[in-house]
PDB file of C-alpha atoms and ligand atoms in Angstrom:
ATOM      1  CA  MET W  82     152.766 133.633 129.666  1.00  0.00           C
ATOM      2  CA  ASN W  83     151.540 134.167 133.229  1.00  0.00           C
ATOM      3  CA  LYS W  84     150.717 137.648 134.537  1.00  0.00           C
ATOM      4  CA  VAL W  85     153.832 138.013 136.683  1.00  0.00           C
ATOM      5  CA  LYS W  86     156.110 137.027 133.782  1.00  0.00           C
ATOM      6  CA  GLN W  87     154.251 139.510 131.555  1.00  0.00           C
ATOM      7  CA  ILE W  88     154.931 142.246 134.117  1.00  0.00           C
ATOM      8  CA  SER W  89     158.624 141.350 134.169  1.00  0.00           C
ATOM      9  CA  GLU W  90     158.720 141.499 130.366  1.00  0.00           C
ATOM     10  CA  ALA W  91     156.918 144.846 130.378  1.00  0.00           C
ATOM     11  CA  ILE W  92     159.749 146.350 132.470  1.00  0.00           C
ATOM     12  CA  VAL W  93     162.405 144.936 130.137  1.00  0.00           C
ATOM     13  CA  GLN W  94     160.531 145.971 126.991  1.00  0.00           C
ATOM     14  CA  LEU W  95     159.739 149.452 128.361  1.00  0.00           C
ATOM     15  CA  LYS W  96     155.981 149.028 128.039  1.00  0.00           C
ATOM     16  CA  TRP W  97     155.236 151.970 130.319  1.00  0.00           C
ATOM     17  CA  ASP W  98     151.805 152.410 128.734  1.00  0.00           C
ATOM     18  CA  GLU W  99     150.772 148.794 129.408  1.00  0.00           C
ATOM     19  CA  ILE W 100     152.148 148.226 132.895  1.00  0.00           C
ATOM     20  CA  ALA W 101     149.216 149.737 134.823  1.00  0.00           C
ATOM     21  CA  ALA W 102     146.704 147.467 133.082  1.00  0.00           C
ATOM     22  CA  LEU W 103     148.943 144.418 133.539  1.00  0.00           C
ATOM     23  CA  THR W 104     149.441 145.159 137.243  1.00  0.00           C
ATOM     24  CA  ASN W 105     145.711 145.653 137.812  1.00  0.00           C
ATOM     25  CA  GLU W 106     144.932 142.443 135.925  1.00  0.00           C
ATOM     26  CA  ALA W 107     147.380 140.521 138.122  1.00  0.00           C
ATOM     27  CA  LEU W 108     145.797 141.964 141.273  1.00  0.00           C
ATOM     28  CA  GLU W 109     142.328 141.097 139.965  1.00  0.00           C
ATOM     29  CA  ALA W 110     143.593 137.546 139.379  1.00  0.00           C
ATOM     30  CA  GLU W 111     144.528 137.591 143.092  1.00  0.00           C
ATOM     31  CA  VAL W 112     148.268 137.514 142.580  1.00  0.00           C
ATOM     32  CA  PRO W 113     149.681 138.934 145.865  1.00  0.00           C
ATOM     33  CA  ALA W 114     151.226 142.419 145.561  1.00  0.00           C
ATOM     34  CA  LEU W 115     154.490 141.143 147.055  1.00  0.00           C
ATOM     35  CA  GLU W 116     154.710 138.403 144.414  1.00  0.00           C
ATOM     36  CA  ILE W 117     154.140 140.958 141.631  1.00  0.00           C
ATOM     37  CA  LEU W 118     156.958 143.015 143.138  1.00  0.00           C
ATOM     38  CA  ASN W 119     159.496 140.284 143.894  1.00  0.00           C
ATOM     39  CA  GLN W 120     158.869 137.944 140.983  1.00  0.00           C
ATOM     40  CA  GLY W 121     157.812 140.450 138.324  1.00  0.00           C
ATOM     41  CA  LEU W 122     159.134 143.966 138.794  1.00  0.00           C
ATOM     42  CA  VAL W 123     162.437 143.346 140.582  1.00  0.00           C
ATOM     43  CA  PRO W 124     163.721 140.604 138.197  1.00  0.00           C
ATOM     44  CA  GLY W 125     162.673 142.805 135.236  1.00  0.00           C
ATOM     45  CA  MET W 126     164.699 145.694 136.611  1.00  0.00           C
ATOM     46  CA  SER W 127     167.623 143.373 137.177  1.00  0.00           C
ATOM     47  CA  VAL W 128     167.606 142.417 133.466  1.00  0.00           C
ATOM     48  CA  VAL W 129     167.537 146.123 132.595  1.00  0.00           C
ATOM     49  CA  GLY W 130     170.587 146.673 134.829  1.00  0.00           C
ATOM     50  CA  THR W 131     172.522 143.882 133.134  1.00  0.00           C
ATOM     51  CA  LYS W 132     171.652 145.179 129.649  1.00  0.00           C
ATOM     52  CA  PHE W 133     172.733 148.676 130.685  1.00  0.00           C
ATOM     53  CA  ARG W 134     176.041 147.384 132.081  1.00  0.00           C
ATOM     54  CA  ASN W 135     176.667 145.402 128.877  1.00  0.00           C
ATOM     55  CA  GLY W 136     175.988 148.427 126.696  1.00  0.00           C
ATOM     56  CA  GLU W 137     172.926 146.827 125.092  1.00  0.00           C
ATOM     57  CA  ILE W 138     170.693 149.716 126.218  1.00  0.00           C
ATOM     58  CA  PHE W 139     171.412 153.319 127.247  1.00  0.00           C
ATOM     59  CA  LEU W 140     170.291 155.841 129.852  1.00  0.00           C
ATOM     60  CA  PRO W 141     167.035 156.907 128.111  1.00  0.00           C
ATOM     61  CA  GLU W 142     165.889 153.275 128.110  1.00  0.00           C
ATOM     62  CA  VAL W 143     166.838 152.878 131.782  1.00  0.00           C
ATOM     63  CA  LEU W 144     164.817 156.002 132.587  1.00  0.00           C
ATOM     64  CA  LEU W 145     161.834 154.616 130.736  1.00  0.00           C
ATOM     65  CA  SER W 146     162.071 151.281 132.537  1.00  0.00           C
ATOM     66  CA  ALA W 147     162.307 153.171 135.850  1.00  0.00           C
ATOM     67  CA  ARG W 148     159.159 155.085 134.877  1.00  0.00           C
ATOM     68  CA  THR W 149     157.462 151.776 134.023  1.00  0.00           C
ATOM     69  CA  MET W 150     158.455 150.349 137.401  1.00  0.00           C
ATOM     70  CA  LYS W 151     157.245 153.453 139.232  1.00  0.00           C
ATOM     71  CA  THR W 152     153.854 153.285 137.519  1.00  0.00           C
ATOM     72  CA  ALA W 153     153.406 149.739 138.815  1.00  0.00           C
ATOM     73  CA  LEU W 154     154.668 150.695 142.265  1.00  0.00           C
ATOM     74  CA  GLU W 155     152.115 153.514 142.504  1.00  0.00           C
ATOM     75  CA  ILE W 156     149.441 150.820 142.225  1.00  0.00           C
ATOM     76  CA  LEU W 157     151.147 148.355 144.576  1.00  0.00           C
ATOM     77  CA  THR W 158     152.379 150.735 147.280  1.00  0.00           C
ATOM     78  CA  PRO W 159     148.994 151.397 148.934  1.00  0.00           C
ATOM     79  CA  ILE W 160     148.479 147.627 149.133  1.00  0.00           C
ATOM     80  CA  LEU W 161     151.985 146.904 150.416  1.00  0.00           C
ATOM     81  CA  SER W 162     151.741 149.618 153.035  1.00  0.00           C
ATOM     82  CA  GLN W 163     148.262 148.957 154.410  1.00  0.00           C
ATOM     83  CA  GLN W 164     148.580 149.648 158.127  1.00  0.00           C
ATOM     84  CA  ASP W 165     146.459 147.814 160.605  1.00  0.00           C
ATOM     85  CA  THR W 166     148.954 147.407 163.413  1.00  0.00           C
ATOM     86  CA  PRO W 167     150.143 149.813 166.123  1.00  0.00           C
ATOM     87  CA  SER W 168     153.467 151.558 165.428  1.00  0.00           C
ATOM     88  CA  MET W 169     156.418 149.156 165.526  1.00  0.00           C
ATOM     89  CA  GLY W 170     158.859 152.051 165.783  1.00  0.00           C
ATOM     90  CA  ARG W 171     159.997 155.196 164.015  1.00  0.00           C
ATOM     91  CA  VAL W 172     162.349 155.093 161.051  1.00  0.00           C
ATOM     92  CA  ALA W 173     163.940 157.808 158.915  1.00  0.00           C
ATOM     93  CA  ILE W 174     165.391 156.692 155.597  1.00  0.00           C
ATOM     94  CA  GLY W 175     167.103 158.325 152.641  1.00  0.00           C
ATOM     95  CA  THR W 176     169.380 157.765 149.681  1.00  0.00           C
ATOM     96  CA  VAL W 177     172.825 159.171 150.427  1.00  0.00           C
ATOM     97  CA  LYS W 178     174.453 162.287 148.994  1.00  0.00           C
ATOM     98  CA  GLY W 179     175.255 162.155 145.285  1.00  0.00           C
ATOM     99  CA  ASP W 180     172.847 159.305 144.630  1.00  0.00           C
ATOM    100  CA  ILE W 181     169.421 159.750 143.033  1.00  0.00           C
ATOM    101  CA  HIS W 182     168.330 156.091 142.867  1.00  0.00           C
ATOM    102  CA  ASP W 183     165.132 155.687 144.859  1.00  0.00           C
ATOM    103  CA  ILE W 184     163.125 152.782 143.475  1.00  0.00           C
ATOM    104  CA  GLY W 185     164.584 150.259 145.942  1.00  0.00           C
ATOM    105  CA  LYS W 186     164.495 152.727 148.826  1.00  0.00           C
ATOM    106  CA  ASN W 187     160.826 153.439 148.099  1.00  0.00           C
ATOM    107  CA  ILE W 188     160.072 149.720 148.227  1.00  0.00           C
ATOM    108  CA  VAL W 189     161.798 149.526 151.608  1.00  0.00           C
ATOM    109  CA  VAL W 190     159.627 152.463 152.761  1.00  0.00           C
ATOM    110  CA  SER W 191     156.421 150.721 151.596  1.00  0.00           C
ATOM    111  CA  MET W 192     157.389 147.456 153.251  1.00  0.00           C
ATOM    112  CA  LEU W 193     158.284 149.174 156.522  1.00  0.00           C
ATOM    113  CA  GLU W 194     154.975 151.045 156.492  1.00  0.00           C
ATOM    114  CA  GLY W 195     153.154 147.841 155.616  1.00  0.00           C
ATOM    115  CA  ASN W 196     154.717 146.243 158.678  1.00  0.00           C
ATOM    116  CA  GLY W 197     153.571 148.965 161.024  1.00  0.00           C
ATOM    117  CA  PHE W 198     156.599 151.278 161.175  1.00  0.00           C
ATOM    118  CA  GLU W 199     156.202 155.055 161.056  1.00  0.00           C
ATOM    119  CA  VAL W 200     158.513 156.176 158.269  1.00  0.00           C
ATOM    120  CA  MET W 201     160.017 159.559 157.549  1.00  0.00           C
ATOM    121  CA  ASP W 202     161.192 159.437 153.937  1.00  0.00           C
ATOM    122  CA  LEU W 203     164.031 161.924 153.453  1.00  0.00           C
ATOM    123  CA  GLY W 204     164.217 161.314 149.696  1.00  0.00           C
ATOM    124  CA  ILE W 205     167.333 161.209 147.519  1.00  0.00           C
ATOM    125  CA  ASP W 206     170.724 162.909 147.509  1.00  0.00           C
ATOM    126  CA  VAL W 207     170.500 163.482 151.259  1.00  0.00           C
ATOM    127  CA  ASP W 208     173.594 165.066 152.733  1.00  0.00           C
ATOM    128  CA  THR W 209     175.239 163.875 155.920  1.00  0.00           C
ATOM    129  CA  GLU W 210     174.294 167.005 157.875  1.00  0.00           C
ATOM    130  CA  ARG W 211     170.615 166.424 157.102  1.00  0.00           C
ATOM    131  CA  PHE W 212     170.772 162.844 158.412  1.00  0.00           C
ATOM    132  CA  VAL W 213     172.466 164.088 161.597  1.00  0.00           C
ATOM    133  CA  GLU W 214     169.886 166.857 162.036  1.00  0.00           C
ATOM    134  CA  VAL W 215     166.970 164.440 161.577  1.00  0.00           C
ATOM    135  CA  VAL W 216     168.377 162.007 164.143  1.00  0.00           C
ATOM    136  CA  ARG W 217     169.053 164.838 166.601  1.00  0.00           C
ATOM    137  CA  ASP W 218     165.600 166.404 166.231  1.00  0.00           C
ATOM    138  CA  ASN W 219     163.399 163.321 166.152  1.00  0.00           C
ATOM    139  CA  ASN W 220     162.697 160.405 168.391  1.00  0.00           C
ATOM    140  CA  LEU W 221     163.761 157.637 165.994  1.00  0.00           C
ATOM    141  CA  GLN W 222     164.719 154.047 166.598  1.00  0.00           C
ATOM    142  CA  ILE W 223     166.160 153.361 163.149  1.00  0.00           C
ATOM    143  CA  LEU W 224     167.990 155.346 160.470  1.00  0.00           C
ATOM    144  CA  GLY W 225     168.073 153.721 157.003  1.00  0.00           C
ATOM    145  CA  LEU W 226     170.768 154.604 154.484  1.00  0.00           C
ATOM    146  CA  SER W 227     170.477 153.489 150.867  1.00  0.00           C
ATOM    147  CA  ALA W 228     173.204 153.687 148.176  1.00  0.00           C
ATOM    148  CA  LEU W 229     173.142 152.252 144.652  1.00  0.00           C
ATOM    149  CA  LEU W 230     176.503 153.428 143.363  1.00  0.00           C
ATOM    150  CA  THR W 231     179.927 152.235 144.437  1.00  0.00           C
ATOM    151  CA  SER W 232     180.938 155.905 144.284  1.00  0.00           C
ATOM    152  CA  THR W 233     178.276 156.949 146.830  1.00  0.00           C
ATOM    153  CA  MET W 234     178.672 153.975 149.188  1.00  0.00           C
ATOM    154  CA  PRO W 235     181.373 155.825 151.197  1.00  0.00           C
ATOM    155  CA  MET W 236     178.714 158.396 152.150  1.00  0.00           C
ATOM    156  CA  ILE W 237     177.128 155.677 154.298  1.00  0.00           C
ATOM    157  CA  GLU W 238     180.307 155.367 156.351  1.00  0.00           C
ATOM    158  CA  GLU W 239     180.663 159.141 156.458  1.00  0.00           C
ATOM    159  CA  THR W 240     177.125 159.450 157.845  1.00  0.00           C
ATOM    160  CA  ILE W 241     177.786 156.848 160.547  1.00  0.00           C
ATOM    161  CA  LYS W 242     180.977 158.683 161.529  1.00  0.00           C
ATOM    162  CA  ALA W 243     179.146 162.031 161.560  1.00  0.00           C
ATOM    163  CA  LEU W 244     176.486 160.591 163.885  1.00  0.00           C
ATOM    164  CA  GLU W 245     179.198 159.359 166.233  1.00  0.00           C
ATOM    165  CA  LYS W 246     180.989 162.713 166.099  1.00  0.00           C
ATOM    166  CA  ALA W 247     177.720 164.477 166.982  1.00  0.00           C
ATOM    167  CA  GLY W 248     177.308 162.146 169.982  1.00  0.00           C
ATOM    168  CA  LEU W 249     174.282 160.480 168.371  1.00  0.00           C
ATOM    169  CA  GLY W 250     175.815 157.062 167.696  1.00  0.00           C
ATOM    170  CA  GLN W 251     173.840 155.471 170.533  1.00  0.00           C
ATOM    171  CA  LYS W 252     170.603 157.368 169.845  1.00  0.00           C
ATOM    172  CA  VAL W 253     169.668 155.419 166.734  1.00  0.00           C
ATOM    173  CA  GLN W 254     170.415 152.095 165.050  1.00  0.00           C
ATOM    174  CA  VAL W 255     171.603 152.321 161.474  1.00  0.00           C
ATOM    175  CA  ILE W 256     170.455 149.898 158.761  1.00  0.00           C
ATOM    176  CA  VAL W 257     172.151 150.041 155.379  1.00  0.00           C
ATOM    177  CA  GLY W 258     171.334 148.617 151.962  1.00  0.00           C
ATOM    178  CA  GLY W 259     171.368 149.024 148.198  1.00  0.00           C
ATOM    179  CA  ALA W 260     172.739 146.911 145.355  1.00  0.00           C
ATOM    180  CA  PRO W 261     176.501 147.353 146.000  1.00  0.00           C
ATOM    181  CA  VAL W 262     176.184 147.141 149.806  1.00  0.00           C
ATOM    182  CA  THR W 263     176.997 143.835 151.515  1.00  0.00           C
ATOM    183  CA  GLN W 264     176.881 142.423 155.022  1.00  0.00           C
ATOM    184  CA  ALA W 265     180.695 142.497 155.067  1.00  0.00           C
ATOM    185  CA  TYR W 266     180.692 146.197 154.184  1.00  0.00           C
ATOM    186  CA  ALA W 267     178.031 146.907 156.809  1.00  0.00           C
ATOM    187  CA  ASP W 268     180.171 145.143 159.436  1.00  0.00           C
ATOM    188  CA  GLN W 269     183.300 146.939 158.304  1.00  0.00           C
ATOM    189  CA  ILE W 270     181.787 150.427 158.692  1.00  0.00           C
ATOM    190  CA  GLY W 271     180.021 149.683 161.977  1.00  0.00           C
ATOM    191  CA  ALA W 272     176.405 149.689 160.769  1.00  0.00           C
ATOM    192  CA  ASP W 273     173.941 147.998 163.128  1.00  0.00           C
ATOM    193  CA  GLY W 274     172.181 146.116 160.359  1.00  0.00           C
ATOM    194  CA  TYR W 275     172.085 145.285 156.660  1.00  0.00           C
ATOM    195  CA  GLY W 276     169.158 144.405 154.417  1.00  0.00           C
ATOM    196  CA  ALA W 277     169.788 142.601 151.144  1.00  0.00           C
ATOM    197  CA  ASP W 278     166.241 143.447 150.114  1.00  0.00           C
ATOM    198  CA  ALA W 279     163.179 145.182 151.498  1.00  0.00           C
ATOM    199  CA  VAL W 280     161.894 142.117 153.348  1.00  0.00           C
ATOM    200  CA  ALA W 281     165.292 141.617 155.022  1.00  0.00           C
ATOM    201  CA  ALA W 282     165.385 145.315 155.932  1.00  0.00           C
ATOM    202  CA  VAL W 283     162.039 145.007 157.728  1.00  0.00           C
ATOM    203  CA  GLU W 284     163.193 141.860 159.542  1.00  0.00           C
ATOM    204  CA  LYS W 285     166.390 143.604 160.627  1.00  0.00           C
ATOM    205  CA  ALA W 286     164.469 146.673 161.836  1.00  0.00           C
ATOM    206  CA  ARG W 287     162.189 144.420 163.875  1.00  0.00           C
ATOM    207  CA  ASP W 288     165.141 142.504 165.363  1.00  0.00           C
ATOM    208  CA  LEU W 289     167.029 145.656 166.287  1.00  0.00           C
ATOM    209  CA  ILE W 290     164.011 147.186 168.004  1.00  0.00           C
ATOM    210  CA  ALA W 291     163.331 143.948 169.896  1.00  0.00           C
ATOM    211  CA  THR W 292     166.892 143.774 171.327  1.00  0.00           C
TER     212      THR W 292
HETATM  213 CO1  LIG I 192     171.583 153.729 137.663  1.00  0.00          CO
HETATM  214  N1  LIG I 192     173.116 152.574 138.007  1.00  0.00           N
HETATM  215  N2  LIG I 192     172.790 155.204 137.256  1.00  0.00           N
HETATM  216  N3  LIG I 192     169.974 154.688 137.181  1.00  0.00           N
HETATM  217  N4  LIG I 192     170.684 152.075 137.756  1.00  0.00           N
HETATM  218  C1  LIG I 192     172.849 151.219 138.513  1.00  0.00           C
HETATM  219  C2  LIG I 192     172.830 151.214 140.043  1.00  0.00           C
HETATM  220  C3  LIG I 192     174.054 150.386 137.888  1.00  0.00           C
HETATM  221  C4  LIG I 192     174.431 149.146 138.708  1.00  0.00           C
HETATM  222  C5  LIG I 192     173.718 150.030 136.429  1.00  0.00           C
HETATM  223  C6  LIG I 192     174.801 149.213 135.751  1.00  0.00           C
HETATM  224  O1  LIG I 192     175.820 149.733 135.380  1.00  0.00           O
HETATM  225  N5  LIG I 192     174.568 147.936 135.609  1.00  0.00           N
HETATM  226  C7  LIG I 192     175.180 151.478 137.844  1.00  0.00           C
HETATM  227  C8  LIG I 192     176.038 151.570 139.108  1.00  0.00           C
HETATM  228  C9  LIG I 192     177.425 150.994 138.905  1.00  0.00           C
HETATM  229  C10 LIG I 192     178.235 151.117 140.135  1.00  0.00           C
HETATM  230  O2  LIG I 192     178.240 152.080 140.840  1.00  0.00           O
HETATM  231  N6  LIG I 192     178.963 150.060 140.397  1.00  0.00           N
HETATM  232  C11 LIG I 192     174.368 152.742 137.617  1.00  0.00           C
HETATM  233  C12 LIG I 192     174.906 153.942 137.081  1.00  0.00           C
HETATM  234  C13 LIG I 192     176.352 153.886 136.611  1.00  0.00           C
HETATM  235  C14 LIG I 192     174.149 155.127 136.977  1.00  0.00           C
HETATM  236  C15 LIG I 192     174.617 156.493 136.480  1.00  0.00           C
HETATM  237  C16 LIG I 192     176.019 156.939 136.977  1.00  0.00           C
HETATM  238  C17 LIG I 192     174.533 156.452 134.935  1.00  0.00           C
HETATM  239  C18 LIG I 192     175.068 157.676 134.230  1.00  0.00           C
HETATM  240  O3  LIG I 192     174.613 158.766 134.464  1.00  0.00           O
HETATM  241  N7  LIG I 192     176.053 157.426 133.427  1.00  0.00           N
HETATM  242  C19 LIG I 192     173.501 157.439 137.021  1.00  0.00           C
HETATM  243  C20 LIG I 192     173.831 157.929 138.441  1.00  0.00           C
HETATM  244  C21 LIG I 192     172.875 158.978 138.908  1.00  0.00           C
HETATM  245  C22 LIG I 192     173.112 159.312 140.391  1.00  0.00           C
HETATM  246  O4  LIG I 192     172.591 158.624 141.240  1.00  0.00           O
HETATM  247  N8  LIG I 192     173.883 160.343 140.661  1.00  0.00           N
HETATM  248  C23 LIG I 192     172.346 156.492 137.066  1.00  0.00           C
HETATM  249  C24 LIG I 192     171.025 156.892 136.873  1.00  0.00           C
HETATM  250  C25 LIG I 192     169.939 156.034 136.889  1.00  0.00           C
HETATM  251  C26 LIG I 192     168.519 156.460 136.526  1.00  0.00           C
HETATM  252  C27 LIG I 192     168.149 157.865 136.999  1.00  0.00           C
HETATM  253  C28 LIG I 192     168.393 156.384 135.032  1.00  0.00           C
HETATM  254  C29 LIG I 192     167.675 155.290 137.156  1.00  0.00           C
HETATM  255  C30 LIG I 192     167.228 155.581 138.613  1.00  0.00           C
HETATM  256  C31 LIG I 192     165.763 155.945 138.700  1.00  0.00           C
HETATM  257  C32 LIG I 192     165.320 156.014 140.136  1.00  0.00           C
HETATM  258  O5  LIG I 192     165.778 155.310 141.036  1.00  0.00           O
HETATM  259  N9  LIG I 192     164.376 156.879 140.359  1.00  0.00           N
HETATM  260  C33 LIG I 192     168.712 154.175 137.238  1.00  0.00           C
HETATM  261  C34 LIG I 192     168.380 152.807 137.384  1.00  0.00           C
HETATM  262  C35 LIG I 192     166.910 152.458 137.294  1.00  0.00           C
HETATM  263  C36 LIG I 192     169.380 151.806 137.603  1.00  0.00           C
HETATM  264  C37 LIG I 192     169.217 150.275 137.660  1.00  0.00           C
HETATM  265  C38 LIG I 192     169.044 149.800 136.220  1.00  0.00           C
HETATM  266  C39 LIG I 192     168.098 149.733 138.492  1.00  0.00           C
HETATM  267  C40 LIG I 192     168.084 150.197 139.933  1.00  0.00           C
HETATM  268  C41 LIG I 192     166.789 149.758 140.551  1.00  0.00           C
HETATM  269  O6  LIG I 192     165.873 150.548 140.684  1.00  0.00           O
HETATM  270  N10 LIG I 192     166.707 148.442 140.843  1.00  0.00           N
HETATM  271  C42 LIG I 192     170.590 149.826 138.286  1.00  0.00           C
HETATM  272  C43 LIG I 192     171.034 148.440 137.890  1.00  0.00           C
HETATM  273  C44 LIG I 192     170.666 147.400 138.958  1.00  0.00           C
HETATM  274  O7  LIG I 192     170.643 147.671 140.141  1.00  0.00           O
HETATM  275  N11 LIG I 192     170.395 146.207 138.516  1.00  0.00           N
HETATM  276  C45 LIG I 192     171.440 151.002 138.075  1.00  0.00           C
HETATM  277  C46 LIG I 192     165.468 147.825 141.341  1.00  0.00           C
HETATM  278  C47 LIG I 192     165.380 147.995 142.847  1.00  0.00           C
HETATM  279  C48 LIG I 192     164.127 147.290 143.335  1.00  0.00           C
HETATM  280  O8  LIG I 192     166.502 147.359 143.425  1.00  0.00           O
HETATM  281  O9  LIG I 192     167.577 149.559 144.074  1.00  0.00           O
HETATM  282  O10 LIG I 192     168.803 147.350 144.418  1.00  0.00           O
HETATM  283  P1  LIG I 192     167.534 148.103 144.379  1.00  0.00           P
HETATM  284  O11 LIG I 192     166.838 148.008 145.825  1.00  0.00           O
HETATM  285  C49 LIG I 192     166.650 146.770 146.499  1.00  0.00           C
HETATM  286  C50 LIG I 192     167.830 146.371 147.396  1.00  0.00           C
HETATM  287  O12 LIG I 192     169.078 146.910 146.973  1.00  0.00           O
HETATM  288  C51 LIG I 192     167.421 146.797 148.757  1.00  0.00           C
HETATM  289  O13 LIG I 192     166.016 146.623 148.742  1.00  0.00           O
HETATM  290  C52 LIG I 192     165.509 147.003 147.474  1.00  0.00           C
HETATM  291  C53 LIG I 192     164.242 146.221 147.202  1.00  0.00           C
HETATM  292  O14 LIG I 192     164.471 144.839 147.242  1.00  0.00           O
HETATM  293  N12 LIG I 192     167.686 148.133 149.252  1.00  0.00           N
HETATM  294  C54 LIG I 192     167.790 148.329 150.577  1.00  0.00           C
HETATM  295  C55 LIG I 192     167.798 149.330 148.625  1.00  0.00           C
HETATM  296  N13 LIG I 192     167.985 150.299 149.520  1.00  0.00           N
HETATM  297  C56 LIG I 192     167.963 149.704 150.740  1.00  0.00           C
HETATM  298  C57 LIG I 192     168.090 150.246 152.017  1.00  0.00           C
HETATM  299  C58 LIG I 192     168.045 149.357 153.095  1.00  0.00           C
HETATM  300  C59 LIG I 192     167.892 147.983 152.914  1.00  0.00           C
HETATM  301  C60 LIG I 192     167.739 147.442 151.667  1.00  0.00           C
HETATM  302  O15 LIG I 192     168.145 149.741 154.363  1.00  0.00           O
HETATM  303  C61 LIG I 192     168.096 151.128 154.651  1.00  0.00           C
END
């Protein structure tokens, strides 16, 4: 089994105590960090999600797989976010109110940083007022909103409306993403951009700043 496949399996089989060694071995074998992420960690997490949905595993296992993923990301993040370019623009990003999922959002943060953006990470469970305050008080080009639950997705729309109500709709461009979010939803709620994954989010941020 190749290294990347082994990393994927380690996420699915909750091998939190083996993932650091596997990740380092892959890096030593010159597997690019982005390949480890996109072809190892992310597909592994996707299998975990399907098993959870089908009732084959339960919350403690999901937590352990998340811990496994985070251990690998701690090794990969400094590589993914190596900055050697001048600032491309300033971004604030957070997971919306009621939602504590942050693995995907953290990958978006690393990729933005790796592509030269200055990123203010607002964390998880961020309420609408906080997003508005951050946009008002900072010179940002982009605000990123992440949601992983269908029940928290409406907080994205609420945040966009709150920005408009505060007269800040034109001050910042809003990019949205997260597993249940789609381009159609982004269009429907008046977001400026949508990223299906971290790479797409970076591309969208670049495009929006260029226009
Ligand atoms: Co949760 N969870 N979870 N969970 N969890 C999901 C999302 C779920 C789909 C699982 C399932 O049923 N199959 C389901 C949601 C169902 C729904 O709403 N339709 C679910 C549920 C139900 C729950 C709880 C309600 C469970 C419970 O308590 N009964 C609970 C909710 C807690 C809360 O938020 N209030 C809960 C809790 C948790 C854990 C804490 C155990 C853990 C989170 C740990 C953490 O994040 N620190 C967890 C996990 C790990 C998952 C799954 C298995 C994996 C999520 C993940 O990290 N994926 C997930 C199933 C799944 O998605 N397959 C699931 C890997 C990550 C790289 O992908 O986050 O999609 P993703 O990010 C991608 C893109 O979406 C995109 O780029 C990223 C990188 O490519 N992206 C953006 C993300 N944000 C972006 C922002 C952008 C642009 C792109 O622009 C700003």
